[in-house]
Coordinates of C-alpha atoms and ligand atoms in Angstrom, one line a residue:
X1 CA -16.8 48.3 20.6
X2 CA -16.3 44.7 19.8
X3 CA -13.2 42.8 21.8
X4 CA -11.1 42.4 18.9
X5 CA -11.5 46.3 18.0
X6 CA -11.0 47.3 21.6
X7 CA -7.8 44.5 21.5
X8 CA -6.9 46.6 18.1
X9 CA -7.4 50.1 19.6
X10 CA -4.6 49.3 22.5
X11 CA -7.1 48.7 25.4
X12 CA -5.4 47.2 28.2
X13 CA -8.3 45.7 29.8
X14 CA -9.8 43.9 26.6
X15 CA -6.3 42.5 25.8
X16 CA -6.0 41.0 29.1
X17 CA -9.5 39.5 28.8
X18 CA -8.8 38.1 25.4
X19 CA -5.5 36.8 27.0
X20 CA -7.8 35.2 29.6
X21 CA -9.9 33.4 27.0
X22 CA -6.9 32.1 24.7
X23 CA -5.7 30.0 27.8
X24 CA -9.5 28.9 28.5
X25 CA -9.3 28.1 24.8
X26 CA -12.8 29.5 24.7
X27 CA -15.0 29.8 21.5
X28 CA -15.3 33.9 21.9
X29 CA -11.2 33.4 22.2
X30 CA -10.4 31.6 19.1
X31 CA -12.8 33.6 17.1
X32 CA -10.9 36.4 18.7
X33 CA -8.0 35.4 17.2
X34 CA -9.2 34.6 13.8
X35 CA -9.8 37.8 13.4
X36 CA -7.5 39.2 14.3
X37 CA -4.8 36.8 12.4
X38 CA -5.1 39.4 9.5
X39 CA -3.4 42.5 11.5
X40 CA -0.5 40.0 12.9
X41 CA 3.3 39.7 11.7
X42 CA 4.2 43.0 12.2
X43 CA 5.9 42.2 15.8
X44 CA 9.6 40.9 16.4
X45 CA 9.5 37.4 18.6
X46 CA 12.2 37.2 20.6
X47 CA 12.2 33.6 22.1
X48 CA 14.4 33.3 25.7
X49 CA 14.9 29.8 27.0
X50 CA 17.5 27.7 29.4
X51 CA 18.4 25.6 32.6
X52 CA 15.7 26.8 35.6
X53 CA 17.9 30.1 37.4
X54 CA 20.0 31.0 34.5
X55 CA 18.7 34.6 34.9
X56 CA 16.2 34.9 31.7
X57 CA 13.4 37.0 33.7
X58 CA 16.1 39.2 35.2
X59 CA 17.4 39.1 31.5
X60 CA 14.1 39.9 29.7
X61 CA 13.1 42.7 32.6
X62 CA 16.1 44.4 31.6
X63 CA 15.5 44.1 27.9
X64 CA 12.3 45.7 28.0
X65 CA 13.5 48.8 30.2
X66 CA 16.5 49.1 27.3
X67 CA 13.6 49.0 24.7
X68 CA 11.7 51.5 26.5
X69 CA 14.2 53.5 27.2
X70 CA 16.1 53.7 24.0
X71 CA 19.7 55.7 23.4
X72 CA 18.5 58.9 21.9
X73 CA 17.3 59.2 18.9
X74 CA 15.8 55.9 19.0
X75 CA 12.2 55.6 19.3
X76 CA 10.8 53.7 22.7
X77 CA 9.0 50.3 21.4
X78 CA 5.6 48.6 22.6
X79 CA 7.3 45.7 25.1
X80 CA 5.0 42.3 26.0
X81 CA 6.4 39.3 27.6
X82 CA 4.8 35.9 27.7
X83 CA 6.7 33.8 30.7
X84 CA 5.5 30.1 30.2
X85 CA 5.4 28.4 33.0
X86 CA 7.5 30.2 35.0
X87 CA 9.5 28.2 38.0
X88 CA 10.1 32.1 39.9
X89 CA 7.2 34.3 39.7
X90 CA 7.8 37.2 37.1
X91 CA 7.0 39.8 40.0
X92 CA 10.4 41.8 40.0
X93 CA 11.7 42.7 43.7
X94 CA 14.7 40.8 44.3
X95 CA 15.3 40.0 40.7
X96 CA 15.4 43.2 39.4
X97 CA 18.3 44.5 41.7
X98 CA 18.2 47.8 43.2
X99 CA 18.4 50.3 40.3
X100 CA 15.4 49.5 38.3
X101 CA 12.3 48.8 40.5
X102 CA 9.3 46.8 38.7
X103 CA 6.9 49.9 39.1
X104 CA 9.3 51.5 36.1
X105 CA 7.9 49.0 34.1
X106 CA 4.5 48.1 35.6
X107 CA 3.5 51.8 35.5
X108 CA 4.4 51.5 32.0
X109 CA 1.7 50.9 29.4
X110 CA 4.4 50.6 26.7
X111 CA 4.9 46.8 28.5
X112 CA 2.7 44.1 29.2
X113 CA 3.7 41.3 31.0
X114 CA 1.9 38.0 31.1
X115 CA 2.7 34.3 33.0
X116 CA 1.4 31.2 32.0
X117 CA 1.1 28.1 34.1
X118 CA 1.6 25.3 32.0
X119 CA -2.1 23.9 33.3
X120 CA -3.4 27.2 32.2
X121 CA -3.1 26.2 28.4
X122 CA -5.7 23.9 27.9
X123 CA -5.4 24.0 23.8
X124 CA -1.6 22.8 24.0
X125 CA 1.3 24.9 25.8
X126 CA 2.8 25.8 22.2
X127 CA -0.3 26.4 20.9
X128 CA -1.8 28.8 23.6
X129 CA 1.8 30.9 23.5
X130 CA 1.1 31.2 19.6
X131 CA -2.4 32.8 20.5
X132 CA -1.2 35.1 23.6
X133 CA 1.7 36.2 21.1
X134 CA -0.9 36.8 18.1
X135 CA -3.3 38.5 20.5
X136 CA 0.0 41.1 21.9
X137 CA 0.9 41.8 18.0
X138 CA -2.6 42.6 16.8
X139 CA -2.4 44.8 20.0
X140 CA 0.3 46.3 18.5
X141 CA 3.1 45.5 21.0
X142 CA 6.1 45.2 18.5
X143 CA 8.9 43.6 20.4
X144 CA 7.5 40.1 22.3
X145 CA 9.7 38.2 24.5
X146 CA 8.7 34.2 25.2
X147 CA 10.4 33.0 28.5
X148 CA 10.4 29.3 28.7
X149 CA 12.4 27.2 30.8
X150 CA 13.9 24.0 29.9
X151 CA 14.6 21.6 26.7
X152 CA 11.8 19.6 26.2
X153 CA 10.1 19.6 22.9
X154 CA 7.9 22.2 24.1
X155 CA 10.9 24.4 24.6
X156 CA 11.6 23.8 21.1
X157 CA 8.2 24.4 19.5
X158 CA 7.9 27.3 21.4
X159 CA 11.4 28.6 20.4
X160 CA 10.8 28.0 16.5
X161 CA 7.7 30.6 16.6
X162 CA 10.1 32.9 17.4
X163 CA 12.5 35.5 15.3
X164 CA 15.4 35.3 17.6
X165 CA 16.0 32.9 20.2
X166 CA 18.7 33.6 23.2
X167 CA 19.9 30.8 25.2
X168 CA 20.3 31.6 28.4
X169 CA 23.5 30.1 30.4
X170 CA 25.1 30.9 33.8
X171 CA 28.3 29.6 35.4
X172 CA 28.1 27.3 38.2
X173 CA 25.1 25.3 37.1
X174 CA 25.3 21.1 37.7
X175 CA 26.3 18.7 35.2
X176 CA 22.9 18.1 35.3
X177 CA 22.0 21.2 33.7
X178 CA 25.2 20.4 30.9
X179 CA 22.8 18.6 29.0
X180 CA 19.9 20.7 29.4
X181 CA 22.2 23.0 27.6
X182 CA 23.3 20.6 24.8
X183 CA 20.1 20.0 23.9
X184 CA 19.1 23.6 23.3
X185 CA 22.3 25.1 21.7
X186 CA 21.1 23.9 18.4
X187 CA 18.1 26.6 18.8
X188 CA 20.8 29.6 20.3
X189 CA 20.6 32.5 17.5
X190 CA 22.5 34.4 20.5
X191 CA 24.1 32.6 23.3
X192 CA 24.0 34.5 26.8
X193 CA 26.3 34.0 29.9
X194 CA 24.5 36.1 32.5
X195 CA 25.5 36.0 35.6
X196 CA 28.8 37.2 34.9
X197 CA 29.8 38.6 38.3
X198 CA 29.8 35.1 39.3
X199 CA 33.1 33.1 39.6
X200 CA 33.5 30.4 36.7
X201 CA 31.9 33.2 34.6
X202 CA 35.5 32.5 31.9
X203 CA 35.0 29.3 31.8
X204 CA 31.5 29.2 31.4
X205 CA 32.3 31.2 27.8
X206 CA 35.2 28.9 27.1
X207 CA 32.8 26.0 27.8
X208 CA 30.3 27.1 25.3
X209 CA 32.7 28.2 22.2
X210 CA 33.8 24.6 22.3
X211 CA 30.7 23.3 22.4
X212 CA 29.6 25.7 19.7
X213 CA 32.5 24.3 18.0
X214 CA 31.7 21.0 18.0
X215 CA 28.2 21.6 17.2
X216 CA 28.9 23.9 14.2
X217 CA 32.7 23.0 13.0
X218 CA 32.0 24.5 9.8
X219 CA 30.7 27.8 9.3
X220 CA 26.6 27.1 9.3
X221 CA 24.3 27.5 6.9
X222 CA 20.7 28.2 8.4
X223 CA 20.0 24.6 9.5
X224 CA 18.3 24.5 13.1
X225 CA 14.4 25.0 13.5
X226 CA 14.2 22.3 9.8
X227 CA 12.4 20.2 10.8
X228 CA 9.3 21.9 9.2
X229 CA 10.9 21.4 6.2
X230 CA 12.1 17.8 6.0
X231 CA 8.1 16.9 7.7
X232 CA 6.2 18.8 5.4
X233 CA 9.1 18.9 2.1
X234 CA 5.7 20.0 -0.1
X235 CA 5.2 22.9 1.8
X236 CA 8.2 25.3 0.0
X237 CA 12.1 24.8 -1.6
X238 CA 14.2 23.2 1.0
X239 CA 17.0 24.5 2.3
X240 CA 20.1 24.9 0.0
X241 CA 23.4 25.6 -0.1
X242 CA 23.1 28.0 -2.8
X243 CA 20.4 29.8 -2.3
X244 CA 20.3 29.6 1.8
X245 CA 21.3 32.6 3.4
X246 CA 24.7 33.4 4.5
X247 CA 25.7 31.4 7.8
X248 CA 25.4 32.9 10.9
X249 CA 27.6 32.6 13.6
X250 CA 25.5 32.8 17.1
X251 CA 27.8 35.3 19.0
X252 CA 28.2 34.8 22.6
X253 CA 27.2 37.6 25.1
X254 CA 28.2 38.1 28.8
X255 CA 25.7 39.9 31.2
X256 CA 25.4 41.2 34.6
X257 CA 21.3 41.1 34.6
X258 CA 21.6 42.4 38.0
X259 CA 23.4 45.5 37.3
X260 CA 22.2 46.0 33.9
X261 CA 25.9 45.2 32.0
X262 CA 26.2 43.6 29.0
X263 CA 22.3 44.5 28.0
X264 CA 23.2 47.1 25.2
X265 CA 25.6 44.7 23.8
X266 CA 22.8 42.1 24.1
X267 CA 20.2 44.3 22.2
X268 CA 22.8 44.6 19.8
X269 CA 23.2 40.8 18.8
X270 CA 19.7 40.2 18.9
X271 CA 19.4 43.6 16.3
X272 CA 22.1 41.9 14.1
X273 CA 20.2 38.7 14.2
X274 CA 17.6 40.7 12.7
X275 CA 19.5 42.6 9.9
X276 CA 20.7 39.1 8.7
X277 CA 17.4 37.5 8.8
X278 CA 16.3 40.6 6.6
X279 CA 19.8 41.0 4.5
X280 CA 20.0 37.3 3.4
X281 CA 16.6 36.6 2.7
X282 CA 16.1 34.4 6.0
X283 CA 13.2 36.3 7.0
X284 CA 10.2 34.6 4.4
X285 CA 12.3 31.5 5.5
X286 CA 11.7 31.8 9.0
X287 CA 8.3 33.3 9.0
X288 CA 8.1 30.5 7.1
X289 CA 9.0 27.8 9.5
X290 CA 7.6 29.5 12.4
X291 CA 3.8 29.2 10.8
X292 CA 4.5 26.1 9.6
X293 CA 5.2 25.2 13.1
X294 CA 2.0 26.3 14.6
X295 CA 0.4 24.9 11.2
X296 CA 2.0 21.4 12.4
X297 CA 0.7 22.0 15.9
X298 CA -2.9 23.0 15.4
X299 CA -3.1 20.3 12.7
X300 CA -2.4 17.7 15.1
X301 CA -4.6 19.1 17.8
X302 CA -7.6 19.4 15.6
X303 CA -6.8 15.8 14.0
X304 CA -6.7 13.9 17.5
X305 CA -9.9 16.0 18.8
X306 CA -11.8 15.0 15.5
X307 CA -10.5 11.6 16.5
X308 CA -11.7 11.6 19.7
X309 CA -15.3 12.9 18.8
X310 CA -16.0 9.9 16.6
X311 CA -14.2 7.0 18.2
X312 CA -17.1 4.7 19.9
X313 CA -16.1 4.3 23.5
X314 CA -17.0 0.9 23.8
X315 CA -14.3 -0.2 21.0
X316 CA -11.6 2.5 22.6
X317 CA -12.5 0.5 25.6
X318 CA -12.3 -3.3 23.9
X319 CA -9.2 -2.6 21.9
X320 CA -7.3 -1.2 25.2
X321 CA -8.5 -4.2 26.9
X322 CA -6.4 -6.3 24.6
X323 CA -4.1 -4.3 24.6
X324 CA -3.8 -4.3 28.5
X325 CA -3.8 -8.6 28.2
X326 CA -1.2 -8.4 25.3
X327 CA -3.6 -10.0 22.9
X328 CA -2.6 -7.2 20.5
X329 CA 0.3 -5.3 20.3
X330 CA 0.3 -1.1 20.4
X331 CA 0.6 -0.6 16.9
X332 CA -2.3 -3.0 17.0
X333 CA -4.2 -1.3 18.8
X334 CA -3.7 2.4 16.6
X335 CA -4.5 0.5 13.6
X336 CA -7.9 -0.8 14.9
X337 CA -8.6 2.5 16.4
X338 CA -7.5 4.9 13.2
X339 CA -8.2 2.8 10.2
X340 CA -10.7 0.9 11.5
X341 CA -8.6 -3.0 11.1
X342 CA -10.2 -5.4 12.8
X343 CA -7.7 -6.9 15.4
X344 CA -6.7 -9.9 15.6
Ligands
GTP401 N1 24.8 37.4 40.8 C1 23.8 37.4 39.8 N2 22.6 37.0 40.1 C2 21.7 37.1 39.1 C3 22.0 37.6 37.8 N3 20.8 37.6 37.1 C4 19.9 37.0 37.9 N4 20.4 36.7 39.1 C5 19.7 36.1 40.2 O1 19.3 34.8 39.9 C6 18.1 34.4 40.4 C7 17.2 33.9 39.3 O2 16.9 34.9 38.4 P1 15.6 34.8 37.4 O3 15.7 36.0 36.5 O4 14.4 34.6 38.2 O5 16.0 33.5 36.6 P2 15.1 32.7 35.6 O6 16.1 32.1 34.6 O7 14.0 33.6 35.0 O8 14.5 31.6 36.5 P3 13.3 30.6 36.2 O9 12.3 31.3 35.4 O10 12.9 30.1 37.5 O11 14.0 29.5 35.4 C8 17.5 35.6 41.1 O12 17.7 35.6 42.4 C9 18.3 36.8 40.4 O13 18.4 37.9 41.3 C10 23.3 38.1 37.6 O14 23.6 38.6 36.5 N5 24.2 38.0 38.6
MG402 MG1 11.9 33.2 35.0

């Protein structure tokens, strides 16, 4: 049987292989995946990003045992988890607490968890988690989580392939961390204060409705992740007042990761996320915006590696020169190298 049959079939050891050779960016792995593109988008992305510490593995660990382990009368869902570069290893002991041991879920073939090193990704950090999470749909995991930590641009990208994204705060952090946090509260679909047990936890939640406040004072209409649309305007109807979907408020959730609290109420907002994606027609808009994100990102990887096969060394190598003794400015320097201008 073929990899991408055996990934099909729910084979555990072909999907970790193909896993393997998505963050080699190998030939056998991107023909992997173009084959497998066809039986994708049937999986809901849950991104989980914020500050280094917050709690989001805790968080996510406790997610999937609530999805395999459903109230009753709720079916038990296929769990995967991506963790990109990971500051704590995703290796449960200490951070699962003492009630659910890792082994619940590691002896579990219902979850699948993977970490990436960011060095691991050679085809681009977004692009790679785009693969790992195409590769865990076609194997027909239905619920993915993607852990990242941070606010960089990566953070973004990688939150706007996904459904839902939970930002992930916790009281006591540094000011430092404040503007980690401003920068990704305009990606939160649900804002989470884990760590609730903590002291500060009230005024972590007072902190972040005012901020939510100020980000959102009117009621929003489905704004964040458009920048797809304002980059590529071509590509479908913009955004519009009245036809977007109804607004949606990101509720604020308060956990105990530790102890399990505030996880049913979590898996709640995350499934009303969903129903209003579906009920107000966000869905085609997101699934919209989240391809054309890894549209935008595989573009500009395959137009700078096209780039660099052509360019003659020896003119890269004359133009920085200049470049280096200020004989030509930067812009300069792309114009002689992409359209070919001589340089002054
Ligand atoms: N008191 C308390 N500690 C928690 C809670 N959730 C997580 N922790 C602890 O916080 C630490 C960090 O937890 P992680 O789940 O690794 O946090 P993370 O956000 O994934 O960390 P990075 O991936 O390194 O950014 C661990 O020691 C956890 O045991 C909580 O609800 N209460
Ligand atoms: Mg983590």
């Amino acid at each position: 049987m073929g990899l991408t049959s055996a990934v099909q079939s729910g084979d555990r050891l072909a999907l970790s292989r193909l896993l393997s050779q998505i963050e080699d960016d190998t030939p056998q792995g991107r023909a992997a995946l173009e084959a497998l593109f066809p039986h994708t988008g049937k999986a809901y992305l849950v991104g989980v990003t914020g500050a280094p510490g917050t709690g989001k593995s805790s968080l996510v660990n406790r997610l999937a045992y609530h999805y395999r382990h459903p109230p009753q009368g709720e079916e038990p869902q296929k769990v995967a988890v991506v963790a990109v570069d990971p500051t704590s290893p995703f290796t449960g002991g200490a951070l699962l607490g003492d009630r659910i041991r890792m082994q619940d879920l590691a002896g579990d073939p219902g979850v699948f968890i993977r970490s990436m090193a960011s060095r691991g990704a050679l085809g681009g950090l977004a692009a790679t988690t785009t693969g790992l999470v195409q590769a865990f749909d076609a194997g027909g995991f239905e619920l993915i989580f993607i852990e990242t930590v941070g606010a960089g641009q990566v953070e973004v990208d990688i939150a706007s392939l996904a459904h839902t994204t939970l930002v992930v705060d916790a009281p006591g952090l540094g000011d430092d961390v404040q503007a980690i946090k401003a920068g990704i509260l305009e990606i939160a679909d649900v804002l989470v204060v884990n760590k609730a047990d903590r002291p500060g936890a009230d005024q972590a939640l007072r902190a972040l409705r005012t901020m939510l406040q100020l980000a959102h004072p009117a009621p929003r209409t489905f704004r964040h992740h458009n920048r797809i649309f304002e980059a590529v305007p071509a590509a479908g109807p913009a955004p519009s007042a009245q036809e977007g979907p109804a607004a949606w408020e990101p509720p604020i959730v308060a956990t105990v990761s530790t102890e399990g609290k505030g996880i049913s109420e979590l898996a709640q907002a995350i499934e009303a996320h969903r129903r209003h994606l579906i009920d107000s027609a966000g869905w085609g808009r997101r699934e919209r915006e989240r391809l054309g994100t890894e549209l935008d990102l595989r573009l500009q990887q395959a137009l700078v590696s096209r780039w660099r096969e052509q360019v003659d060394p020896e003119s890269y190598r004359q133009v920085l020169e200049k470049l280096v003794s200020r004989a030509i400015t930067p812009q300069e320097a792309v114009r002689a190298l992409v359209d070919g201008k001589d340089t002054p």
